[in-house]
Tab-separated table of C-alpha atoms in Angstrom:
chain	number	residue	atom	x	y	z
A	1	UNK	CA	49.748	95.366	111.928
A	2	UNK	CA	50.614	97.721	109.342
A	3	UNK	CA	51.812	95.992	106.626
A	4	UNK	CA	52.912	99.131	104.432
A	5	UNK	CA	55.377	100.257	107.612
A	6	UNK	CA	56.444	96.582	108.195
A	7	UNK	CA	57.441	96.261	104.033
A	8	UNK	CA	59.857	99.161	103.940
A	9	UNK	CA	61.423	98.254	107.339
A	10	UNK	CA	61.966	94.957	106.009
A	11	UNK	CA	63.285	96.296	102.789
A	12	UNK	CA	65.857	98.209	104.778
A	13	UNK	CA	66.545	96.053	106.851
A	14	UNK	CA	67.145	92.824	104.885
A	15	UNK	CA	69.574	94.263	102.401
A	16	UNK	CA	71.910	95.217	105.250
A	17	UNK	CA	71.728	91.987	106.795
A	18	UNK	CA	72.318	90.265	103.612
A	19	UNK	CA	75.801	92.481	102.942
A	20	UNK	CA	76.906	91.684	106.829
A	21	UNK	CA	76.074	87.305	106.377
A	22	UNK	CA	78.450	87.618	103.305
A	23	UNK	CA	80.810	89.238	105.039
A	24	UNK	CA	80.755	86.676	107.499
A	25	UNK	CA	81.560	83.748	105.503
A	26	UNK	CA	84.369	85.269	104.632
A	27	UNK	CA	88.186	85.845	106.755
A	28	UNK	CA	89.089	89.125	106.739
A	29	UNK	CA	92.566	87.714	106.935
A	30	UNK	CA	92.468	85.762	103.762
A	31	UNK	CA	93.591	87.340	101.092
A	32	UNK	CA	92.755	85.595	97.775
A	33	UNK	CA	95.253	85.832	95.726
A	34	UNK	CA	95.703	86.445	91.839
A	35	UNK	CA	98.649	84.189	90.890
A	36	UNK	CA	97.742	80.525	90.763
A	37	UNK	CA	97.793	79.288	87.533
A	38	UNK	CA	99.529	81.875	86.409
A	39	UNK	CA	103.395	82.140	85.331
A	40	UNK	CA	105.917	82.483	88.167
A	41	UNK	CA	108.097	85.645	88.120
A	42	UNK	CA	111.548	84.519	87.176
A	43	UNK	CA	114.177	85.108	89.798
A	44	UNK	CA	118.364	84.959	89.966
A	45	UNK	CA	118.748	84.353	93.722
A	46	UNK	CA	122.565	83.443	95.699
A	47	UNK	CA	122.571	81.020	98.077
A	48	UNK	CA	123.583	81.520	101.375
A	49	UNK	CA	123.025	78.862	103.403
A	50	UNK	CA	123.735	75.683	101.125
A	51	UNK	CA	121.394	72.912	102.496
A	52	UNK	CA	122.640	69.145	102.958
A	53	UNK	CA	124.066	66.929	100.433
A	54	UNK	CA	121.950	65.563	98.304
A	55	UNK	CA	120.192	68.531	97.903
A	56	UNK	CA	122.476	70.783	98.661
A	57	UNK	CA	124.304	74.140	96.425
A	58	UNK	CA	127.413	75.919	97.183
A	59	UNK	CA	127.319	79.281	98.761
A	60	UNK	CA	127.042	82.090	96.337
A	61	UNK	CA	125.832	80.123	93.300
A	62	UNK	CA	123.083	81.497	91.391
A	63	UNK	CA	119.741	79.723	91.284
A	64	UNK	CA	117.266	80.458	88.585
A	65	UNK	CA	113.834	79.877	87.702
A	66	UNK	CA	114.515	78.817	84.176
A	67	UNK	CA	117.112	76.121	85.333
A	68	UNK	CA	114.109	74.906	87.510
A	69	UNK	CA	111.940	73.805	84.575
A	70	UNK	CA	110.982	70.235	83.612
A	71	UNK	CA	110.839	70.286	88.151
A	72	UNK	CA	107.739	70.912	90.595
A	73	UNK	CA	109.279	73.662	92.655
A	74	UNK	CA	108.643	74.306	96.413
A	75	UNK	CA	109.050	77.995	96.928
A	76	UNK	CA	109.150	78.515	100.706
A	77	UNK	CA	109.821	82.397	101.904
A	78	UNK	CA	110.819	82.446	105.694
A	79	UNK	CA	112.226	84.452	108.218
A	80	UNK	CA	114.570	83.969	111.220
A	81	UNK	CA	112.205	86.736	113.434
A	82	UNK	CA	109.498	84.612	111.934
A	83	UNK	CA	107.552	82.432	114.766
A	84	UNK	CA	104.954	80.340	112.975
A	85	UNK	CA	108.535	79.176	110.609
A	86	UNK	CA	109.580	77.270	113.545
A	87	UNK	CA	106.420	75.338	113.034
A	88	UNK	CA	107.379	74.112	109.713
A	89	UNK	CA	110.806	74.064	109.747
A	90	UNK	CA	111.314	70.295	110.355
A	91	UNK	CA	108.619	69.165	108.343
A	92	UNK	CA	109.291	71.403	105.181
A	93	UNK	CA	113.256	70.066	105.338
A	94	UNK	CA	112.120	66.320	106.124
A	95	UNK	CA	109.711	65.918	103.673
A	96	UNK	CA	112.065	67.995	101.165
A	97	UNK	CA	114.768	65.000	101.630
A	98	UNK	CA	112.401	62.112	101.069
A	99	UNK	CA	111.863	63.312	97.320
A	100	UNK	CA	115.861	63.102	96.560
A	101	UNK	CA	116.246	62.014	93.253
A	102	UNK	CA	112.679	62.907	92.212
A	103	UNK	CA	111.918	66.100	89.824
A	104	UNK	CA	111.123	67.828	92.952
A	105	UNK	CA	113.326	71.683	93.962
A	106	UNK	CA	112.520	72.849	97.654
A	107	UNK	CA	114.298	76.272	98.251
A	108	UNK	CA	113.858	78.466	100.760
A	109	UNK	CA	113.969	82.594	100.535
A	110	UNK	CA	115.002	84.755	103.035
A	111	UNK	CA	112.695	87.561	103.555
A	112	UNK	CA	113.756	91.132	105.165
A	113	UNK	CA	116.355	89.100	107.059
A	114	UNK	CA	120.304	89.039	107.137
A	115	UNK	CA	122.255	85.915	106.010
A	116	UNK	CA	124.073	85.574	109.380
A	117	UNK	CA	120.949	85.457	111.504
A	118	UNK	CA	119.641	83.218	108.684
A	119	UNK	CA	122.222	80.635	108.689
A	120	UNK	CA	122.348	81.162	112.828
A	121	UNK	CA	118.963	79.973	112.920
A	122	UNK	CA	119.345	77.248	110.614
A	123	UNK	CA	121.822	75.773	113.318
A	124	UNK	CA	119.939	76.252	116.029
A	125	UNK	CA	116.383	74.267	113.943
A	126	UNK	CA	119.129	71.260	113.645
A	127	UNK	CA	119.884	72.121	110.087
A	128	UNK	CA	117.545	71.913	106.203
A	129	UNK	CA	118.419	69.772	104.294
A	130	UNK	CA	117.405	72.128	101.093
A	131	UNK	CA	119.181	75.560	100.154
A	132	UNK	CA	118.099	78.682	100.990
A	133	UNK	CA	118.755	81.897	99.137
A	134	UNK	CA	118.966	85.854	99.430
A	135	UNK	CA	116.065	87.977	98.483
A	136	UNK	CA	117.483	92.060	98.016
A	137	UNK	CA	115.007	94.169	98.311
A	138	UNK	CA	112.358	91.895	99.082
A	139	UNK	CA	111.514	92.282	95.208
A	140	UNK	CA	111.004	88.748	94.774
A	141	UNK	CA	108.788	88.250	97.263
A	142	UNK	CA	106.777	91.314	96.149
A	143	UNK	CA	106.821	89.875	92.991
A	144	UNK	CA	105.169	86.617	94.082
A	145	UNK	CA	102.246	88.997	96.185
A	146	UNK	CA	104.089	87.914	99.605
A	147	UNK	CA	102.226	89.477	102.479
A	148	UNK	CA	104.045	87.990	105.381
A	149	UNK	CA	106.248	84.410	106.333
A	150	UNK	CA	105.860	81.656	106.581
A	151	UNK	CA	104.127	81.529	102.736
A	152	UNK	CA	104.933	78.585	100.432
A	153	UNK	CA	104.577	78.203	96.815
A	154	UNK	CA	103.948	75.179	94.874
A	155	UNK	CA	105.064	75.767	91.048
A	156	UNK	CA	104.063	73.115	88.610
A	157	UNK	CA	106.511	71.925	85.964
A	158	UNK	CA	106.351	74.380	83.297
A	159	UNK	CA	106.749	77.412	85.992
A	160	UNK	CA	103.193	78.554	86.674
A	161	UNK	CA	102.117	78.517	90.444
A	162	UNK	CA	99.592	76.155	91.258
A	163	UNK	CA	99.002	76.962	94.772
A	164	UNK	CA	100.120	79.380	97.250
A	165	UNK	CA	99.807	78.608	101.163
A	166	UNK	CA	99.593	80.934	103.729
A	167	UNK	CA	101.245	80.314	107.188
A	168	UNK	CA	102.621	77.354	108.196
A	169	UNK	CA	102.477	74.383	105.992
A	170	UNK	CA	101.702	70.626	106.927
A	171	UNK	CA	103.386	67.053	105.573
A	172	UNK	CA	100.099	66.398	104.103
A	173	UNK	CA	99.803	69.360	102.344
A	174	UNK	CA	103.448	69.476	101.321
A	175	UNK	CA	102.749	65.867	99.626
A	176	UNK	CA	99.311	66.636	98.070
A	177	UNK	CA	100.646	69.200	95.423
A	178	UNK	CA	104.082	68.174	94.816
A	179	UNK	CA	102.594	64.224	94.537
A	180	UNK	CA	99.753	65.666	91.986
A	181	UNK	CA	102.122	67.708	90.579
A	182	UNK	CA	104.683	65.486	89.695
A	183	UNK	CA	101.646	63.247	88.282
A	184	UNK	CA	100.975	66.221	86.115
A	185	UNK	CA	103.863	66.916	84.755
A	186	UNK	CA	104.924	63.378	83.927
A	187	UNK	CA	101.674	62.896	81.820
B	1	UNK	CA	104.089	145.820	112.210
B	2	UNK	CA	106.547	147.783	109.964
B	3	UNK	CA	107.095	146.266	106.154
B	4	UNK	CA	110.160	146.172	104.491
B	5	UNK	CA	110.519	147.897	101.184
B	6	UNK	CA	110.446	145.506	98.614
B	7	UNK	CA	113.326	147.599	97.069
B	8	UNK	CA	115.457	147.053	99.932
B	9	UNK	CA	114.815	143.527	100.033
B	10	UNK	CA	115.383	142.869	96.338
B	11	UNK	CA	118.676	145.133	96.970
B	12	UNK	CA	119.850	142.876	99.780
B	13	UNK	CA	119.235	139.503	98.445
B	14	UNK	CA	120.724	140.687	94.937
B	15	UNK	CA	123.868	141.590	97.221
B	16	UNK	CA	124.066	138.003	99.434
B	17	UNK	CA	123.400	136.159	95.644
B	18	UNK	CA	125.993	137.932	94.032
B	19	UNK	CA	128.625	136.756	97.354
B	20	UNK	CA	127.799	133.326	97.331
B	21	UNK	CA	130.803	131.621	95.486
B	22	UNK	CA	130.008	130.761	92.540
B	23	UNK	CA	129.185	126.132	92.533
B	24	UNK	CA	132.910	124.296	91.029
B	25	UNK	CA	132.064	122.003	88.161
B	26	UNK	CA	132.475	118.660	89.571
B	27	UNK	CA	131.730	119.431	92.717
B	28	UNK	CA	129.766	116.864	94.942
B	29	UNK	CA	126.396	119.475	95.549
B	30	UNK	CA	123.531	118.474	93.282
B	31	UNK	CA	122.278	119.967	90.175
B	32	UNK	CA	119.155	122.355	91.055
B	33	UNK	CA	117.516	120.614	87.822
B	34	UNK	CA	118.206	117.293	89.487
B	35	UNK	CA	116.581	118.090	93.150
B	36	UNK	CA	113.519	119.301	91.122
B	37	UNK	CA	113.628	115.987	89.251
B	38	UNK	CA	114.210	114.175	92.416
B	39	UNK	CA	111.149	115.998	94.336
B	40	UNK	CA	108.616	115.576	91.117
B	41	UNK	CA	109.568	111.920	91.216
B	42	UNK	CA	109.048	111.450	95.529
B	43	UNK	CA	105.548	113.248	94.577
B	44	UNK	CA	104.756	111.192	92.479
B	45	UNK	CA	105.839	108.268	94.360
B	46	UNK	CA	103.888	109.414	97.454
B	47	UNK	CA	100.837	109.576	95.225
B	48	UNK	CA	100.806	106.308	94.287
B	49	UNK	CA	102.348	104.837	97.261
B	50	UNK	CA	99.262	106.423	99.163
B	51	UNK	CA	96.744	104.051	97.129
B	52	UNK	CA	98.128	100.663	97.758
B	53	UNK	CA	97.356	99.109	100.736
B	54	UNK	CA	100.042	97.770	103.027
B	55	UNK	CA	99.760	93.819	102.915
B	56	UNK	CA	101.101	93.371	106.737
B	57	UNK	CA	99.208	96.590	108.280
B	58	UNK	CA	95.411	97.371	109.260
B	59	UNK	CA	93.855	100.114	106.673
B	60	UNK	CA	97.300	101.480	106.387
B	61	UNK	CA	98.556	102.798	102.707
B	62	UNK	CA	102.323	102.003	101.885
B	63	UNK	CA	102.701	105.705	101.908
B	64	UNK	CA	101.835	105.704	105.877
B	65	UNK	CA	102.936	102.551	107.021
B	66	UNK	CA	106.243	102.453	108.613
B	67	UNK	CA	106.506	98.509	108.101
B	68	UNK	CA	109.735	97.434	106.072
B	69	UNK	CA	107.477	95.211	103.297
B	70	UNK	CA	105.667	98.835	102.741
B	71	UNK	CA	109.270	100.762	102.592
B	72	UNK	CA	110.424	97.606	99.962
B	73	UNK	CA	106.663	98.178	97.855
B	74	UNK	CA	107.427	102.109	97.802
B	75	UNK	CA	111.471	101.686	96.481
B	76	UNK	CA	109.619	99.256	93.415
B	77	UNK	CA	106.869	101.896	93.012
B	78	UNK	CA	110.082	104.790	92.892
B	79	UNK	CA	111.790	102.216	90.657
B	80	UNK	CA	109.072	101.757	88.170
B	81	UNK	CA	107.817	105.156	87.822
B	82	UNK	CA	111.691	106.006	87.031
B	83	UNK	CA	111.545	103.620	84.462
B	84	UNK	CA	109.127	105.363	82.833
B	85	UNK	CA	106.107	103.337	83.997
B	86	UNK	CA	102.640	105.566	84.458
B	87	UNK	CA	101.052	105.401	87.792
B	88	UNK	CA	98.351	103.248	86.234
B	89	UNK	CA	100.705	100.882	84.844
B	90	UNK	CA	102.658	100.725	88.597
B	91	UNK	CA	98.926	100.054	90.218
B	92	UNK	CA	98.437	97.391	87.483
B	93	UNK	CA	101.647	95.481	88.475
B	94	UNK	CA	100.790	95.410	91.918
B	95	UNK	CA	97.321	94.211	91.753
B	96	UNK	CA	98.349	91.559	89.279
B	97	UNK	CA	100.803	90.139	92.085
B	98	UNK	CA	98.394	91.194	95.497
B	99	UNK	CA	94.938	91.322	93.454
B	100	UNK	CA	92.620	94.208	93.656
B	101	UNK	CA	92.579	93.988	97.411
B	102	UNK	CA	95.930	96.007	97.150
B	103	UNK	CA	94.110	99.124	96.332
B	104	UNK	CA	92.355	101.395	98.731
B	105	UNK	CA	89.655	102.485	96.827
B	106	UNK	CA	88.416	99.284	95.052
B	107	UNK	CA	87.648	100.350	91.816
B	108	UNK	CA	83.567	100.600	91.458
B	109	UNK	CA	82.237	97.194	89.552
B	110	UNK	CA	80.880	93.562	90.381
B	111	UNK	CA	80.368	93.899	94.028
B	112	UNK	CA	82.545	96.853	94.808
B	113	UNK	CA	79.492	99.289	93.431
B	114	UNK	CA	77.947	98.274	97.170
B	115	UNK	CA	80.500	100.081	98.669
B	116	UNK	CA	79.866	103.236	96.873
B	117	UNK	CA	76.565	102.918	96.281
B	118	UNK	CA	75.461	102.259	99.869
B	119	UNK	CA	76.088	105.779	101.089
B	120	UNK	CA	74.266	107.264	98.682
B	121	UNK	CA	71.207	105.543	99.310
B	122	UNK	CA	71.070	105.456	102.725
B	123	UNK	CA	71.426	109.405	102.264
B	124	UNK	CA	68.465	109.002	99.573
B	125	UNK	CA	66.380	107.331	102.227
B	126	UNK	CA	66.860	109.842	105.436
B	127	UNK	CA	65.833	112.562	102.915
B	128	UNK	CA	62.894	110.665	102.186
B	129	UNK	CA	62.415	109.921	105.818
B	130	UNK	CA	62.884	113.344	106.987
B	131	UNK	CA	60.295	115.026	104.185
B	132	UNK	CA	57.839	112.601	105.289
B	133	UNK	CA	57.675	113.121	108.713
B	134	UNK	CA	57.988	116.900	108.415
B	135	UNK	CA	55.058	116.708	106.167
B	136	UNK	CA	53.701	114.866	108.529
B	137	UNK	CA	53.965	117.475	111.682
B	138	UNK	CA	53.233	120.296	109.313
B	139	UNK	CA	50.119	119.002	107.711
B	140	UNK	CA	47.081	121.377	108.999
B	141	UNK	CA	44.952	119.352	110.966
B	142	UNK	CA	42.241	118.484	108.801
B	143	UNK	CA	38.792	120.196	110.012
B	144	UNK	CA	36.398	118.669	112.236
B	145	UNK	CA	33.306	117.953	110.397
């Protein structure tokens, strides 16, 4: 065997695999992103679909970040062309209603969508029992790095996001980081 | 082919200029100084629009993608750079809300430097390859003893 031959063929060769294994443990379709634990972009959004009483807002008021602080804040950005939102739908609006009366704001954001097929669709999933506001020009959601619905954002008490989930989201999850931070935030 | 006189055509397009009524203040036609404005700012637009990646597409640049997040990225970029911001100070704001995944080009540090430097060497090494093995076939053959 010729070892000199064998040593540069394994020195070109083992690099490449090397590059290729890392890219393996990665998914190509999960993009990390920058934000958690960072400040949340403050928004002024109208609602348009008012939720269910006792969570719900009147059409056309205003809701704003800075009203929001001293709460853990579910930011959930959906669609009604949006499949996988189906998914969640139920769960997102249940689980929304069992923390009535806690420091806890679940609102939803309408993304490249019009109000009427929002509030259609809202019907149709049986009602949510949380408001849901307009987003013009998608600018909030670029301003939160949005890259498709359903995502959901879980902002801690003093307004920075502490986690941002991609697709649809589970009870369990839900739970997790509004439980912790609520825990948090009362410390 | 026969060429026109440039004298003629300086004569004739002084002549259709001088009968084109003269623009009403007020009226609804924009100001040429504004259509330049408006190009130089789509230009630049374009050019930075054409280095962020479109979140929802495959290899696609907001610039190219026809996707209505990409048309919503390229109205902020428009909006920012008319606010005065400098392309690098648009790119910044978008990678600080998608990361640096949002550019293109990733910008050559940490592991990124693979991606540039990769080419490069694997050029390197065919070279090297190739000027062996042609020294190789060209060596004389080395004399019988």
């Amino acid at each position: 065997m010729n070892w000199k031959r064998a040593g540069i063929a394994a020195a070109c060769v083992v690099p490449v695999i090397l590059v290729f294994g890392y890219g393996l443990t990665k998914d190509p379709k999960e993009i990390p992103s920058p934000l958690p634990g960072h400040e949340a972009s403050p928004f002024a959004l109208e609602v348009f679909a008012p939720g269910q009483p006792p969570l719900n807002r009147a059409p056309g008021d205003t809701v704003r970040l800075a009203d929001l602080k001293g709460q853990v804040v579910v930011l959930n950005f959906w669609a009604s062309w949006c499949l996988s939102c189906r998914d969640e739908h139920q769960i997102l609006s249940e689980t929304a209603r069992s923390y009535a009366g806690k420091p806890v704001h679940f609102l939803g954001v309408l993304y490249d969508d019009e109000a009427d097929n929002g509030t259609k669709w809202i019907a149709q999933m049986g009602g949510q029992s949380y408001p849901s506001v307009m987003d013009p020009g998608a600018l909030t959601a670029i301003n939160y790095g949005l890259y498709g619905v359903p995502e959901t954002y879980f902002l801690d008490t003093n307004g920075r996001i502490a986690y941002k989930a991609t697709g649809p989201v589970n009870e369990r999850l839900i739970r997790h980081f509004v439980d912790s931070l609520m825990a948090a935030g009362a410390k | 082919m026969t060429r026109v006189p440039g004298v003629l055509v300086f004569v004739v397009s002084t002549a259709l200029a001088a009968a084109q009524p003269a623009p009403r203040q007020g009226s609804a036609a924009p100001a040429p100084q504004s259509a330049f404005a408006d190009s130089v700012l789509d230009a630049r637009t374009a050019a930075v629009a054409s280095q962020l990646r479109c979140p929802v597409c495959q290899g696609l640049s907001i610039q190219d993608s026809p996707s209505e997040l990409s048309q919503q990225m390229r109205a902020v970029v428009k909006d920012q750079l008319r606010a005065g911001k400098t392309p690098d100070e648009v790119k910044a704001y978008f990678i600080s809300k998608y990361g640096e995944w949002i550019l293109l080009e990733p910008k050559p540090h940490g592991f990124n430097i693979l991606v540039y430097a990769m080419p490069v060497a694997l050029v390197v090494a065919g070279l090297a390859v190739i000027v062996v093995a042609v020294r190789k076939w060209t060596r004389p053959p080395s004399p019988t003893p």
